[in-house]
Protein backbone atom coordinates (compact mmCIF):
# COMPACT_ATOMS: atom_id res chain seq x y z
CA UNK A 1 0.00 0.00 0.00
CA UNK A 2 0.92 3.65 0.25
CA UNK A 3 2.08 5.73 3.17
CA UNK A 4 2.14 9.52 3.26
CA UNK A 5 4.39 10.66 6.08
CA UNK A 6 4.21 14.31 7.10
CA UNK A 7 6.76 16.24 9.08
CA UNK A 8 7.60 19.80 10.03
CA UNK A 9 4.63 20.85 12.10
CA UNK A 10 4.96 22.52 15.46
CA UNK A 11 4.50 25.67 17.47
CA UNK A 12 5.43 29.04 16.01
CA UNK A 13 4.78 32.66 16.91
CA UNK A 14 2.68 35.04 14.87
CA UNK A 15 4.57 36.19 11.79
CA UNK A 16 6.83 33.18 11.85
CA UNK A 17 7.43 30.48 9.26
CA UNK A 18 7.24 26.71 9.04
CA UNK A 19 7.98 24.21 6.31
CA UNK A 20 5.97 21.03 6.03
CA UNK A 21 7.10 17.96 4.13
CA UNK A 22 5.19 14.89 3.01
CA UNK A 23 6.85 11.86 1.49
CA UNK A 24 4.98 9.10 -0.30
CA UNK A 25 6.26 5.56 -0.09
CA UNK A 26 5.11 2.09 -1.13
CA UNK A 27 4.57 0.21 -4.35
CA UNK A 28 4.12 3.40 -6.36
CA UNK A 29 4.13 3.60 -10.13
CA UNK A 30 3.53 7.35 -10.25
CA UNK A 31 2.09 10.24 -8.28
CA UNK A 32 -0.25 12.74 -9.90
CA UNK A 33 -1.56 15.70 -7.91
CA UNK A 34 -0.31 16.25 -4.38
CA UNK A 35 -1.59 18.75 -1.91
CA UNK A 36 -2.21 20.04 1.56
CA UNK A 37 -5.48 20.49 3.38
CA UNK A 38 -6.13 21.65 6.90
CA UNK A 39 -8.77 21.31 9.56
CA UNK A 40 -9.15 23.58 12.54
CA UNK A 41 -11.20 22.59 15.61
CA UNK A 42 -14.90 22.82 14.88
CA UNK A 43 -14.36 23.58 11.20
CA UNK A 44 -14.50 21.60 7.98
CA UNK A 45 -11.37 20.47 6.22
CA UNK A 46 -10.31 23.07 3.68
CA UNK A 47 -7.94 23.32 0.75
CA UNK A 48 -4.57 24.87 1.41
CA UNK A 49 -2.72 24.16 -1.83
CA UNK A 50 -2.31 21.57 -4.55
CA UNK A 51 0.33 20.93 -7.17
CA UNK A 52 0.28 18.72 -10.25
CA UNK A 53 3.15 16.53 -11.39
CA UNK A 54 3.89 19.22 -13.96
CA UNK A 55 4.12 21.92 -11.33
CA UNK A 56 0.82 23.74 -11.75
CA UNK A 57 -0.38 25.08 -8.43
CA UNK A 58 -3.64 26.09 -6.82
CA UNK A 59 -4.07 27.86 -3.47
CA UNK A 60 -6.87 28.50 -1.05
CA UNK A 61 -7.78 32.17 -0.85
CA UNK A 62 -6.71 32.51 2.77
CA UNK A 63 -3.10 31.48 2.09
CA UNK A 64 -2.40 33.10 -1.27
CA UNK A 65 0.75 35.18 -1.16
CA UNK A 66 1.91 33.63 2.12
CA UNK A 67 2.24 29.91 1.43
CA UNK A 68 4.16 28.18 -1.34
CA UNK A 69 3.72 24.58 -2.40
CA UNK A 70 6.44 22.67 -4.24
CA UNK A 71 7.39 19.09 -4.95
CA UNK A 72 10.27 16.82 -5.78
CA UNK A 73 8.94 14.20 -8.16
CA UNK A 74 12.00 11.98 -7.84
CA UNK A 75 11.55 11.85 -4.07
CA UNK A 76 7.75 11.67 -4.28
CA UNK A 77 7.69 14.49 -1.77
CA UNK A 78 5.59 17.63 -1.49
CA UNK A 79 6.49 20.66 0.57
CA UNK A 80 4.56 23.57 2.00
CA UNK A 81 6.46 26.71 2.92
CA UNK A 82 4.30 28.78 5.26
CA UNK A 83 5.24 32.39 5.94
CA UNK A 84 3.60 35.24 7.84
CA UNK A 85 1.65 32.80 9.95
CA UNK A 86 -1.36 33.97 11.94
CA UNK A 87 -3.43 32.29 14.68
CA UNK A 88 -6.05 31.56 12.00
CA UNK A 89 -3.55 29.16 10.41
CA UNK A 90 -3.66 26.94 13.48
CA UNK A 91 -4.94 23.54 12.37
CA UNK A 92 -4.03 19.97 11.63
CA UNK A 93 -2.47 19.89 8.18
CA UNK A 94 -3.06 16.83 6.03
CA UNK A 95 -1.09 15.69 3.03
CA UNK A 96 -3.03 14.32 0.07
CA UNK A 97 -1.88 12.51 -3.06
CA UNK A 98 -3.32 10.76 -6.09
CA UNK A 99 -1.23 7.63 -6.48
CA UNK A 100 -0.99 4.94 -9.12
CA UNK A 101 0.18 1.68 -7.58
CA UNK A 102 2.29 -0.74 -9.56
CA UNK A 103 -0.39 -3.43 -9.67
CA UNK A 104 -3.53 -1.40 -10.37
CA UNK A 105 -4.78 0.57 -13.36
CA UNK A 106 -6.29 3.66 -11.79
CA UNK A 107 -5.16 6.42 -9.45
CA UNK A 108 -6.36 6.34 -5.87
CA UNK A 109 -6.45 9.11 -3.30
CA UNK A 110 -4.45 8.79 -0.11
CA UNK A 111 -4.18 10.91 3.02
CA UNK A 112 -1.46 11.39 5.58
CA UNK A 113 -2.06 11.15 9.31
CA UNK A 114 -1.86 14.91 9.80
CA UNK A 115 0.59 17.22 11.52
CA UNK A 116 -0.36 19.92 14.00
CA UNK A 117 0.53 23.54 13.32
CA UNK A 118 -0.08 25.96 16.15
CA UNK A 119 0.48 29.70 15.80
CA UNK A 120 0.63 31.56 19.10
CA UNK A 121 -0.14 35.25 19.50
mmCIF file of N, CA and C in Angstrom:
data_model
loop_
_atom_site.group_PDB
_atom_site.id
_atom_site.type_symbol
_atom_site.label_atom_id
_atom_site.label_comp_id
_atom_site.label_asym_id
_atom_site.label_seq_id
_atom_site.Cartn_x
_atom_site.Cartn_y
_atom_site.Cartn_z
ATOM 1 N N UNK A 1 0.835 -1.191 0.000
ATOM 2 C CA UNK A 1 0.000 0.000 0.000
ATOM 3 C C UNK A 1 0.870 1.241 0.000
ATOM 4 N N UNK A 2 0.247 2.364 0.305
ATOM 5 C CA UNK A 2 0.923 3.655 0.247
ATOM 6 C C UNK A 2 0.913 4.305 1.619
ATOM 7 N N UNK A 3 2.014 4.912 1.959
ATOM 8 C CA UNK A 3 2.083 5.728 3.168
ATOM 9 C C UNK A 3 2.472 7.151 2.783
ATOM 10 N N UNK A 4 1.782 8.112 3.374
ATOM 11 C CA UNK A 4 2.144 9.518 3.257
ATOM 12 C C UNK A 4 2.580 9.963 4.650
ATOM 13 N N UNK A 5 3.833 10.311 4.772
ATOM 14 C CA UNK A 5 4.386 10.659 6.082
ATOM 15 C C UNK A 5 4.720 12.140 6.103
ATOM 16 N N UNK A 6 4.026 12.862 6.967
ATOM 17 C CA UNK A 6 4.207 14.307 7.097
ATOM 18 C C UNK A 6 5.207 14.622 8.202
ATOM 19 N N UNK A 7 5.864 15.752 8.047
ATOM 20 C CA UNK A 7 6.765 16.241 9.082
ATOM 21 C C UNK A 7 6.857 17.756 8.980
ATOM 22 N N UNK A 8 7.344 18.371 10.062
ATOM 23 C CA UNK A 8 7.602 19.803 10.028
ATOM 24 C C UNK A 8 6.623 20.662 10.793
ATOM 25 N N UNK A 9 5.569 20.062 11.323
ATOM 26 C CA UNK A 9 4.629 20.854 12.101
ATOM 27 C C UNK A 9 5.224 21.251 13.441
ATOM 28 N N UNK A 10 4.488 22.104 14.148
ATOM 29 C CA UNK A 10 4.957 22.520 15.460
ATOM 30 C C UNK A 10 4.335 23.814 15.899
ATOM 31 N N UNK A 11 4.966 24.425 16.891
ATOM 32 C CA UNK A 11 4.496 25.674 17.473
ATOM 33 C C UNK A 11 5.358 26.820 16.971
ATOM 34 N N UNK A 12 4.702 27.888 16.528
ATOM 35 C CA UNK A 12 5.430 29.040 16.009
ATOM 36 C C UNK A 12 4.690 30.305 16.424
ATOM 37 N N UNK A 13 5.421 31.395 16.534
ATOM 38 C CA UNK A 13 4.782 32.660 16.907
ATOM 39 C C UNK A 13 4.193 33.352 15.685
ATOM 40 N N UNK A 14 3.284 34.262 15.945
ATOM 41 C CA UNK A 14 2.684 35.045 14.869
ATOM 42 C C UNK A 14 3.772 35.713 14.026
ATOM 43 N N UNK A 15 3.605 35.620 12.712
ATOM 44 C CA UNK A 15 4.568 36.193 11.791
ATOM 45 C C UNK A 15 5.705 35.266 11.431
ATOM 46 N N UNK A 16 5.761 34.135 12.096
ATOM 47 C CA UNK A 16 6.834 33.179 11.846
ATOM 48 C C UNK A 16 6.580 32.312 10.626
ATOM 49 N N UNK A 17 7.485 31.368 10.429
ATOM 50 C CA UNK A 17 7.425 30.477 9.263
ATOM 51 C C UNK A 17 7.610 29.027 9.685
ATOM 52 N N UNK A 18 7.038 28.146 8.899
ATOM 53 C CA UNK A 18 7.241 26.708 9.044
ATOM 54 C C UNK A 18 7.276 26.092 7.661
ATOM 55 N N UNK A 19 7.958 24.962 7.556
ATOM 56 C CA UNK A 19 7.977 24.215 6.306
ATOM 57 C C UNK A 19 7.541 22.789 6.578
ATOM 58 N N UNK A 20 6.466 22.390 5.921
ATOM 59 C CA UNK A 20 5.968 21.031 6.032
ATOM 60 C C UNK A 20 6.485 20.192 4.872
ATOM 61 N N UNK A 21 6.693 18.911 5.162
ATOM 62 C CA UNK A 21 7.097 17.961 4.134
ATOM 63 C C UNK A 21 6.192 16.746 4.203
ATOM 64 N N UNK A 22 5.991 16.108 3.063
ATOM 65 C CA UNK A 22 5.193 14.886 3.011
ATOM 66 C C UNK A 22 5.802 13.981 1.957
ATOM 67 N N UNK A 23 6.230 12.809 2.392
ATOM 68 C CA UNK A 23 6.855 11.856 1.491
ATOM 69 C C UNK A 23 5.951 10.652 1.289
ATOM 70 N N UNK A 24 5.776 10.272 0.041
ATOM 71 C CA UNK A 24 4.979 9.100 -0.303
ATOM 72 C C UNK A 24 5.897 7.907 -0.488
ATOM 73 N N UNK A 25 5.469 6.775 0.054
ATOM 74 C CA UNK A 25 6.256 5.555 -0.087
ATOM 75 C C UNK A 25 5.329 4.370 -0.285
ATOM 76 N N UNK A 26 5.887 3.289 -0.859
ATOM 77 C CA UNK A 26 5.105 2.092 -1.128
ATOM 78 C C UNK A 26 5.328 1.627 -2.553
ATOM 79 N N UNK A 27 4.460 0.766 -3.005
ATOM 80 C CA UNK A 27 4.565 0.206 -4.355
ATOM 81 C C UNK A 27 3.942 1.182 -5.361
ATOM 82 N N UNK A 28 4.655 2.288 -5.582
ATOM 83 C CA UNK A 28 4.123 3.402 -6.360
ATOM 84 C C UNK A 28 4.667 3.401 -7.779
ATOM 85 N N UNK A 29 3.743 3.453 -8.731
ATOM 86 C CA UNK A 29 4.130 3.602 -10.131
ATOM 87 C C UNK A 29 4.337 5.072 -10.450
ATOM 88 N N UNK A 30 3.394 5.910 -10.040
ATOM 89 C CA UNK A 30 3.528 7.347 -10.246
ATOM 90 C C UNK A 30 2.595 8.098 -9.302
ATOM 91 N N UNK A 31 2.899 9.370 -9.127
ATOM 92 C CA UNK A 31 2.086 10.236 -8.283
ATOM 93 C C UNK A 31 1.598 11.406 -9.125
ATOM 94 N N UNK A 32 0.313 11.619 -9.149
ATOM 95 C CA UNK A 32 -0.247 12.745 -9.895
ATOM 96 C C UNK A 32 -0.293 13.962 -8.963
ATOM 97 N N UNK A 33 -1.460 14.512 -8.765
ATOM 98 C CA UNK A 33 -1.555 15.696 -7.914
ATOM 99 C C UNK A 33 -1.223 15.371 -6.468
ATOM 100 N N UNK A 34 -0.570 16.323 -5.823
ATOM 101 C CA UNK A 34 -0.311 16.251 -4.381
ATOM 102 C C UNK A 34 -0.783 17.563 -3.769
ATOM 103 N N UNK A 35 -1.102 17.523 -2.497
ATOM 104 C CA UNK A 35 -1.593 18.755 -1.912
ATOM 105 C C UNK A 35 -1.640 18.736 -0.400
ATOM 106 N N UNK A 36 -2.051 19.867 0.120
ATOM 107 C CA UNK A 36 -2.214 20.037 1.556
ATOM 108 C C UNK A 36 -3.605 20.575 1.846
ATOM 109 N N UNK A 37 -4.210 20.029 2.865
ATOM 110 C CA UNK A 37 -5.479 20.490 3.383
ATOM 111 C C UNK A 37 -5.311 20.694 4.880
ATOM 112 N N UNK A 38 -6.215 21.445 5.463
ATOM 113 C CA UNK A 38 -6.125 21.648 6.905
ATOM 114 C C UNK A 38 -7.497 21.644 7.534
ATOM 115 N N UNK A 39 -7.514 21.316 8.827
ATOM 116 C CA UNK A 39 -8.772 21.306 9.563
ATOM 117 C C UNK A 39 -8.531 21.877 10.945
ATOM 118 N N UNK A 40 -9.214 22.958 11.223
ATOM 119 C CA UNK A 40 -9.150 23.579 12.536
ATOM 120 C C UNK A 40 -10.276 23.028 13.401
ATOM 121 N N UNK A 41 -10.148 23.103 14.722
ATOM 122 C CA UNK A 41 -11.201 22.586 15.611
ATOM 123 C C UNK A 41 -12.551 23.200 15.299
ATOM 124 N N UNK A 42 -13.549 22.358 15.132
ATOM 125 C CA UNK A 42 -14.904 22.819 14.877
ATOM 126 C C UNK A 42 -15.164 23.287 13.466
ATOM 127 N N UNK A 43 -14.191 23.129 12.581
ATOM 128 C CA UNK A 43 -14.357 23.579 11.204
ATOM 129 C C UNK A 43 -14.186 22.412 10.232
ATOM 130 N N UNK A 44 -14.671 22.624 9.010
ATOM 131 C CA UNK A 44 -14.503 21.605 7.981
ATOM 132 C C UNK A 44 -13.078 21.652 7.420
ATOM 133 N N UNK A 45 -12.668 20.527 6.880
ATOM 134 C CA UNK A 45 -11.368 20.470 6.220
ATOM 135 C C UNK A 45 -11.408 21.381 4.991
ATOM 136 N N UNK A 46 -10.338 22.146 4.796
ATOM 137 C CA UNK A 46 -10.306 23.073 3.679
ATOM 138 C C UNK A 46 -9.017 22.937 2.879
ATOM 139 N N UNK A 47 -9.100 23.335 1.629
ATOM 140 C CA UNK A 47 -7.943 23.320 0.750
ATOM 141 C C UNK A 47 -6.922 24.352 1.191
ATOM 142 N N UNK A 48 -5.659 23.927 1.228
ATOM 143 C CA UNK A 48 -4.566 24.872 1.414
ATOM 144 C C UNK A 48 -3.888 25.105 0.075
ATOM 145 N N UNK A 49 -3.399 24.033 -0.535
ATOM 146 C CA UNK A 49 -2.724 24.156 -1.826
ATOM 147 C C UNK A 49 -2.587 22.791 -2.474
ATOM 148 N N UNK A 50 -2.575 22.789 -3.801
ATOM 149 C CA UNK A 50 -2.309 21.572 -4.553
ATOM 150 C C UNK A 50 -1.287 21.859 -5.646
ATOM 151 N N UNK A 51 -0.650 20.801 -6.103
ATOM 152 C CA UNK A 51 0.335 20.928 -7.171
ATOM 153 C C UNK A 51 0.294 19.670 -8.025
ATOM 154 N N UNK A 52 0.281 19.858 -9.345
ATOM 155 C CA UNK A 52 0.282 18.725 -10.250
ATOM 156 C C UNK A 52 1.705 18.200 -10.448
ATOM 157 N N UNK A 53 1.816 17.075 -11.110
ATOM 158 C CA UNK A 53 3.149 16.531 -11.389
ATOM 159 C C UNK A 53 3.939 17.452 -12.309
ATOM 160 N N UNK A 54 3.223 18.271 -13.074
ATOM 161 C CA UNK A 54 3.889 19.224 -13.962
ATOM 162 C C UNK A 54 4.221 20.543 -13.309
ATOM 163 N N UNK A 55 3.773 20.717 -12.066
ATOM 164 C CA UNK A 55 4.123 21.925 -11.328
ATOM 165 C C UNK A 55 3.057 23.001 -11.286
ATOM 166 N N UNK A 56 1.903 22.753 -11.839
ATOM 167 C CA UNK A 56 0.816 23.741 -11.753
ATOM 168 C C UNK A 56 0.257 23.750 -10.338
ATOM 169 N N UNK A 57 0.037 24.949 -9.817
ATOM 170 C CA UNK A 57 -0.376 25.083 -8.428
ATOM 171 C C UNK A 57 -1.735 25.748 -8.295
ATOM 172 N N UNK A 58 -2.357 25.481 -7.144
ATOM 173 C CA UNK A 58 -3.642 26.092 -6.816
ATOM 174 C C UNK A 58 -3.633 26.331 -5.314
ATOM 175 N N UNK A 59 -4.103 27.508 -4.893
ATOM 176 C CA UNK A 59 -4.074 27.859 -3.472
ATOM 177 C C UNK A 59 -5.443 28.260 -2.969
ATOM 178 N N UNK A 60 -5.688 27.968 -1.696
ATOM 179 C CA UNK A 60 -6.867 28.498 -1.052
ATOM 180 C C UNK A 60 -6.717 30.004 -0.877
ATOM 181 N N UNK A 61 -7.830 30.710 -0.892
ATOM 182 C CA UNK A 61 -7.781 32.173 -0.851
ATOM 183 C C UNK A 61 -7.075 32.694 0.400
ATOM 184 N N UNK A 62 -7.244 32.004 1.512
ATOM 185 C CA UNK A 62 -6.709 32.514 2.769
ATOM 186 C C UNK A 62 -5.186 32.403 2.878
ATOM 187 N N UNK A 63 -4.555 31.666 1.984
ATOM 188 C CA UNK A 63 -3.104 31.478 2.090
ATOM 189 C C UNK A 63 -2.336 32.058 0.900
ATOM 190 N N UNK A 64 -3.060 32.548 -0.087
ATOM 191 C CA UNK A 64 -2.397 33.100 -1.273
ATOM 192 C C UNK A 64 -1.446 34.221 -0.882
ATOM 193 N N UNK A 65 -0.248 34.158 -1.445
ATOM 194 C CA UNK A 65 0.753 35.179 -1.159
ATOM 195 C C UNK A 65 1.583 34.910 0.084
ATOM 196 N N UNK A 66 1.165 33.939 0.891
ATOM 197 C CA UNK A 66 1.909 33.628 2.120
ATOM 198 C C UNK A 66 2.503 32.222 2.098
ATOM 199 N N UNK A 67 1.790 31.292 1.483
ATOM 200 C CA UNK A 67 2.237 29.906 1.433
ATOM 201 C C UNK A 67 2.701 29.561 0.024
ATOM 202 N N UNK A 68 3.678 28.654 -0.051
ATOM 203 C CA UNK A 68 4.163 28.183 -1.340
ATOM 204 C C UNK A 68 4.281 26.662 -1.312
ATOM 205 N N UNK A 69 3.646 26.026 -2.286
ATOM 206 C CA UNK A 69 3.723 24.576 -2.404
ATOM 207 C C UNK A 69 4.736 24.227 -3.490
ATOM 208 N N UNK A 70 5.483 23.157 -3.260
ATOM 209 C CA UNK A 70 6.442 22.674 -4.244
ATOM 210 C C UNK A 70 6.569 21.163 -4.088
ATOM 211 N N UNK A 71 7.242 20.534 -5.032
ATOM 212 C CA UNK A 71 7.394 19.090 -4.947
ATOM 213 C C UNK A 71 8.674 18.644 -5.621
ATOM 214 N N UNK A 72 9.137 17.492 -5.177
ATOM 215 C CA UNK A 72 10.272 16.821 -5.783
ATOM 216 C C UNK A 72 9.750 15.494 -6.299
ATOM 217 N N UNK A 73 9.551 15.398 -7.607
ATOM 218 C CA UNK A 73 8.941 14.196 -8.162
ATOM 219 C C UNK A 73 9.823 12.962 -7.943
ATOM 220 N N UNK A 74 11.102 13.123 -8.029
ATOM 221 C CA UNK A 74 12.001 11.979 -7.840
ATOM 222 C C UNK A 74 11.893 11.416 -6.427
ATOM 223 N N UNK A 75 11.668 12.281 -5.464
ATOM 224 C CA UNK A 75 11.549 11.852 -4.070
ATOM 225 C C UNK A 75 10.110 11.596 -3.662
ATOM 226 N N UNK A 76 9.173 11.851 -4.582
ATOM 227 C CA UNK A 76 7.753 11.673 -4.284
ATOM 228 C C UNK A 76 7.385 12.460 -3.024
ATOM 229 N N UNK A 77 7.852 13.673 -2.964
ATOM 230 C CA UNK A 77 7.689 14.495 -1.773
ATOM 231 C C UNK A 77 7.099 15.851 -2.149
ATOM 232 N N UNK A 78 6.182 16.298 -1.315
ATOM 233 C CA UNK A 78 5.589 17.626 -1.494
ATOM 234 C C UNK A 78 5.924 18.458 -0.267
ATOM 235 N N UNK A 79 6.125 19.743 -0.499
ATOM 236 C CA UNK A 79 6.494 20.665 0.568
ATOM 237 C C UNK A 79 5.487 21.798 0.648
ATOM 238 N N UNK A 80 5.388 22.386 1.822
ATOM 239 C CA UNK A 80 4.556 23.575 1.998
ATOM 240 C C UNK A 80 5.346 24.563 2.839
ATOM 241 N N UNK A 81 5.778 25.637 2.210
ATOM 242 C CA UNK A 81 6.459 26.711 2.922
ATOM 243 C C UNK A 81 5.404 27.708 3.380
ATOM 244 N N UNK A 82 5.320 27.910 4.677
ATOM 245 C CA UNK A 82 4.303 28.778 5.259
ATOM 246 C C UNK A 82 4.980 29.976 5.911
ATOM 247 N N UNK A 83 4.674 31.157 5.418
ATOM 248 C CA UNK A 83 5.237 32.394 5.939
ATOM 249 C C UNK A 83 4.135 33.294 6.485
ATOM 250 N N UNK A 84 4.536 34.259 7.273
ATOM 251 C CA UNK A 84 3.598 35.240 7.838
ATOM 252 C C UNK A 84 2.411 34.558 8.499
ATOM 253 N N UNK A 85 2.705 33.597 9.323
ATOM 254 C CA UNK A 85 1.646 32.797 9.949
ATOM 255 C C UNK A 85 0.838 33.622 10.951
ATOM 256 N N UNK A 86 -0.442 33.314 11.010
ATOM 257 C CA UNK A 86 -1.361 33.968 11.935
ATOM 258 C C UNK A 86 -2.066 32.896 12.768
ATOM 259 N N UNK A 87 -2.690 33.286 13.882
ATOM 260 C CA UNK A 87 -3.426 32.291 14.680
ATOM 261 C C UNK A 87 -4.499 31.556 13.879
ATOM 262 N N UNK A 88 -5.024 32.197 12.839
ATOM 263 C CA UNK A 88 -6.047 31.558 12.002
ATOM 264 C C UNK A 88 -5.473 30.401 11.179
ATOM 265 N N UNK A 89 -4.174 30.285 11.106
ATOM 266 C CA UNK A 89 -3.550 29.163 10.407
ATOM 267 C C UNK A 89 -3.411 27.932 11.302
ATOM 268 N N UNK A 90 -3.746 28.071 12.561
ATOM 269 C CA UNK A 90 -3.662 26.939 13.477
ATOM 270 C C UNK A 90 -4.639 25.852 13.060
ATOM 271 N N UNK A 91 -4.116 24.650 12.849
ATOM 272 C CA UNK A 91 -4.939 23.540 12.366
ATOM 273 C C UNK A 91 -4.080 22.288 12.282
ATOM 274 N N UNK A 92 -4.744 21.178 12.034
ATOM 275 C CA UNK A 92 -4.031 19.970 11.634
ATOM 276 C C UNK A 92 -3.927 19.996 10.106
ATOM 277 N N UNK A 93 -2.726 19.846 9.619
ATOM 278 C CA UNK A 93 -2.469 19.887 8.184
ATOM 279 C C UNK A 93 -2.298 18.463 7.658
ATOM 280 N N UNK A 94 -3.057 18.164 6.613
ATOM 281 C CA UNK A 94 -3.057 16.826 6.033
ATOM 282 C C UNK A 94 -2.475 16.849 4.625
ATOM 283 N N UNK A 95 -1.635 15.893 4.362
ATOM 284 C CA UNK A 95 -1.090 15.692 3.026
ATOM 285 C C UNK A 95 -2.051 14.804 2.233
ATOM 286 N N UNK A 96 -2.143 15.065 0.954
ATOM 287 C CA UNK A 96 -3.029 14.323 0.072
ATOM 288 C C UNK A 96 -2.307 14.038 -1.231
ATOM 289 N N UNK A 97 -2.530 12.844 -1.793
ATOM 290 C CA UNK A 97 -1.878 12.513 -3.056
ATOM 291 C C UNK A 97 -2.724 11.542 -3.855
ATOM 292 N N UNK A 98 -2.693 11.700 -5.170
ATOM 293 C CA UNK A 98 -3.318 10.756 -6.090
ATOM 294 C C UNK A 98 -2.217 9.849 -6.613
ATOM 295 N N UNK A 99 -2.332 8.575 -6.260
ATOM 296 C CA UNK A 99 -1.233 7.635 -6.479
ATOM 297 C C UNK A 99 -1.667 6.486 -7.366
ATOM 298 N N UNK A 100 -0.795 6.131 -8.309
ATOM 299 C CA UNK A 100 -0.991 4.942 -9.122
ATOM 300 C C UNK A 100 -0.045 3.861 -8.592
ATOM 301 N N UNK A 101 -0.632 2.791 -8.084
ATOM 302 C CA UNK A 101 0.180 1.684 -7.585
ATOM 303 C C UNK A 101 0.668 0.829 -8.748
ATOM 304 N N UNK A 102 1.671 0.044 -8.492
ATOM 305 C CA UNK A 102 2.285 -0.742 -9.558
ATOM 306 C C UNK A 102 1.386 -1.874 -10.056
ATOM 307 N N UNK A 103 0.407 -2.279 -9.282
ATOM 308 C CA UNK A 103 -0.391 -3.434 -9.665
ATOM 309 C C UNK A 103 -1.856 -3.097 -9.894
ATOM 310 N N UNK A 104 -2.156 -1.811 -10.042
ATOM 311 C CA UNK A 104 -3.531 -1.405 -10.366
ATOM 312 C C UNK A 104 -3.510 -0.501 -11.599
ATOM 313 N N UNK A 105 -4.704 -0.188 -12.110
ATOM 314 C CA UNK A 105 -4.778 0.565 -13.361
ATOM 315 C C UNK A 105 -5.398 1.935 -13.213
ATOM 316 N N UNK A 106 -5.707 2.339 -11.983
ATOM 317 C CA UNK A 106 -6.289 3.664 -11.793
ATOM 318 C C UNK A 106 -5.689 4.328 -10.562
ATOM 319 N N UNK A 107 -5.681 5.655 -10.583
ATOM 320 C CA UNK A 107 -5.161 6.419 -9.455
ATOM 321 C C UNK A 107 -6.131 6.339 -8.271
ATOM 322 N N UNK A 108 -5.562 6.316 -7.101
ATOM 323 C CA UNK A 108 -6.355 6.340 -5.871
ATOM 324 C C UNK A 108 -5.862 7.471 -4.995
ATOM 325 N N UNK A 109 -6.779 7.991 -4.176
ATOM 326 C CA UNK A 109 -6.455 9.107 -3.302
ATOM 327 C C UNK A 109 -6.019 8.589 -1.936
ATOM 328 N N UNK A 110 -4.944 9.160 -1.430
ATOM 329 C CA UNK A 110 -4.446 8.786 -0.111
ATOM 330 C C UNK A 110 -4.256 10.037 0.735
ATOM 331 N N UNK A 111 -4.348 9.828 2.067
ATOM 332 C CA UNK A 111 -4.178 10.915 3.020
ATOM 333 C C UNK A 111 -3.107 10.554 4.039
ATOM 334 N N UNK A 112 -2.374 11.562 4.477
ATOM 335 C CA UNK A 112 -1.463 11.386 5.580
ATOM 336 C C UNK A 112 -2.194 11.427 6.909
ATOM 337 N N UNK A 113 -1.454 11.220 7.979
ATOM 338 C CA UNK A 113 -2.063 11.153 9.308
ATOM 339 C C UNK A 113 -2.283 12.543 9.906
ATOM 340 N N UNK A 114 -1.682 13.536 9.324
ATOM 341 C CA UNK A 114 -1.857 14.911 9.798
ATOM 342 C C UNK A 114 -0.720 15.352 10.706
ATOM 343 N N UNK A 115 -0.425 16.636 10.634
ATOM 344 C CA UNK A 115 0.588 17.221 11.515
ATOM 345 C C UNK A 115 0.039 18.535 12.061
ATOM 346 N N UNK A 116 0.209 18.744 13.344
ATOM 347 C CA UNK A 116 -0.357 19.917 14.001
ATOM 348 C C UNK A 116 0.522 21.136 13.777
ATOM 349 N N UNK A 117 -0.118 22.228 13.393
ATOM 350 C CA UNK A 117 0.530 23.537 13.318
ATOM 351 C C UNK A 117 -0.216 24.463 14.256
ATOM 352 N N UNK A 118 0.518 25.041 15.190
ATOM 353 C CA UNK A 118 -0.078 25.965 16.148
ATOM 354 C C UNK A 118 0.667 27.289 16.089
ATOM 355 N N UNK A 119 -0.094 28.363 15.875
ATOM 356 C CA UNK A 119 0.480 29.697 15.800
ATOM 357 C C UNK A 119 0.018 30.463 17.033
ATOM 358 N N UNK A 120 0.963 30.871 17.847
ATOM 359 C CA UNK A 120 0.630 31.558 19.100
ATOM 360 C C UNK A 120 0.757 33.064 18.930
ATOM 361 N N UNK A 121 -0.144 33.778 19.589
ATOM 362 C CA UNK A 121 -0.137 35.251 19.498
ATOM 363 C C UNK A 121 0.580 35.867 20.696
#
